[in-house]
Amino acid sequence: MAEISTNKARTIIRKALLKGREMELNPLAVVVLDSGGHVKAFEREDGAAPGRFEIAQAKAYGAVMLGMAGTAQMARAEQQAYFMNAVNGIYGGRVIPVPGGVIVRDKRGAIIGAVGVTGDLSENDAACAAFGVEAANYSAEI
């Protein structure tokens, strides 16, 4: 199975942050996880709160571990809160079911990782993540 290279992970981060600056968003933090939920790369902009790593990681972790992007997780949490509570129990509270956790798919459609962005409104975080993923020639599922 293909994986996200460190070089591609850095491209995703660089482009996501560039999109955030273009949109004049609050300082962002971006993490890229591989298909097993392990950190490939992370960056936090100057001025972003120090706790942003954990939030970005939790957004991405839920996406890759469930195979469900943050937007779908949020809808599921609104419809079946007990399910997302159970998921968080299984994963030790490491899932934040909101937009900004974006699935990364290769050209064949296989999930090869996830990106988590945090720092602004969740919808803006997701837009920046998707921009970075697509700039690295992958498909983004928000």
Coordinates of C-alpha atoms in Angstrom, one line a residue, residues 33-93:
L33 CA -0.8 11.2 9.8
D34 CA 0.0 8.0 7.9
S35 CA -2.6 5.3 7.4
G36 CA -1.8 3.8 10.8
G37 CA -2.5 7.1 12.6
H38 CA 1.2 7.9 13.2
V39 CA 2.6 11.4 12.8
K40 CA 4.5 12.0 9.6
A41 CA 4.9 15.8 10.0
F42 CA 3.6 18.7 12.1
E43 CA 3.9 22.5 12.1
R44 CA 2.4 25.2 14.3
E45 CA 2.5 28.8 13.2
D46 CA 3.8 31.5 15.4
G47 CA 0.9 32.7 17.6
A48 CA -1.0 29.4 17.5
A49 CA -1.8 28.1 21.0
P50 CA 0.5 25.4 22.2
G51 CA -2.3 22.9 22.7
R52 CA -3.1 23.0 19.0
F53 CA -1.0 19.9 18.3
E54 CA -3.3 17.7 20.2
I55 CA -6.4 19.2 18.6
A56 CA -5.0 18.8 15.1
Q57 CA -3.9 15.3 15.8
A58 CA -7.3 14.3 17.2
K59 CA -9.1 15.6 14.2
A60 CA -6.8 13.7 11.8
Y61 CA -6.7 10.6 14.1
G62 CA -10.5 10.2 14.0
A63 CA -10.6 10.6 10.3
V64 CA -8.0 7.9 9.5
M65 CA -9.0 5.4 12.2
L66 CA -12.7 5.6 11.3
G67 CA -12.3 6.1 7.6
M68 CA -14.7 9.0 8.1
A69 CA -13.7 12.7 7.6
G70 CA -14.5 15.2 10.2
T71 CA -17.6 16.6 8.6
A72 CA -19.1 13.1 8.5
Q73 CA -18.0 12.4 12.1
M74 CA -19.7 15.6 13.3
A75 CA -23.0 14.6 11.6
R76 CA -22.7 11.1 13.2
A77 CA -22.0 12.7 16.6
E78 CA -25.1 14.9 16.2
Q79 CA -27.3 11.9 15.2
Q80 CA -25.7 9.3 17.5
A81 CA -23.7 10.9 20.3
Y82 CA -23.5 7.5 22.0
F83 CA -21.5 6.1 19.0
M84 CA -18.9 8.9 19.1
N85 CA -18.7 8.6 22.9
A86 CA -18.0 4.9 22.5
V87 CA -15.4 5.6 19.8
N88 CA -13.6 8.1 22.1
G89 CA -13.7 5.5 24.8
I90 CA -12.0 3.0 22.5
Y91 CA -9.4 5.5 21.4
G92 CA -8.7 7.0 24.7
G93 CA -10.4 10.3 24.0

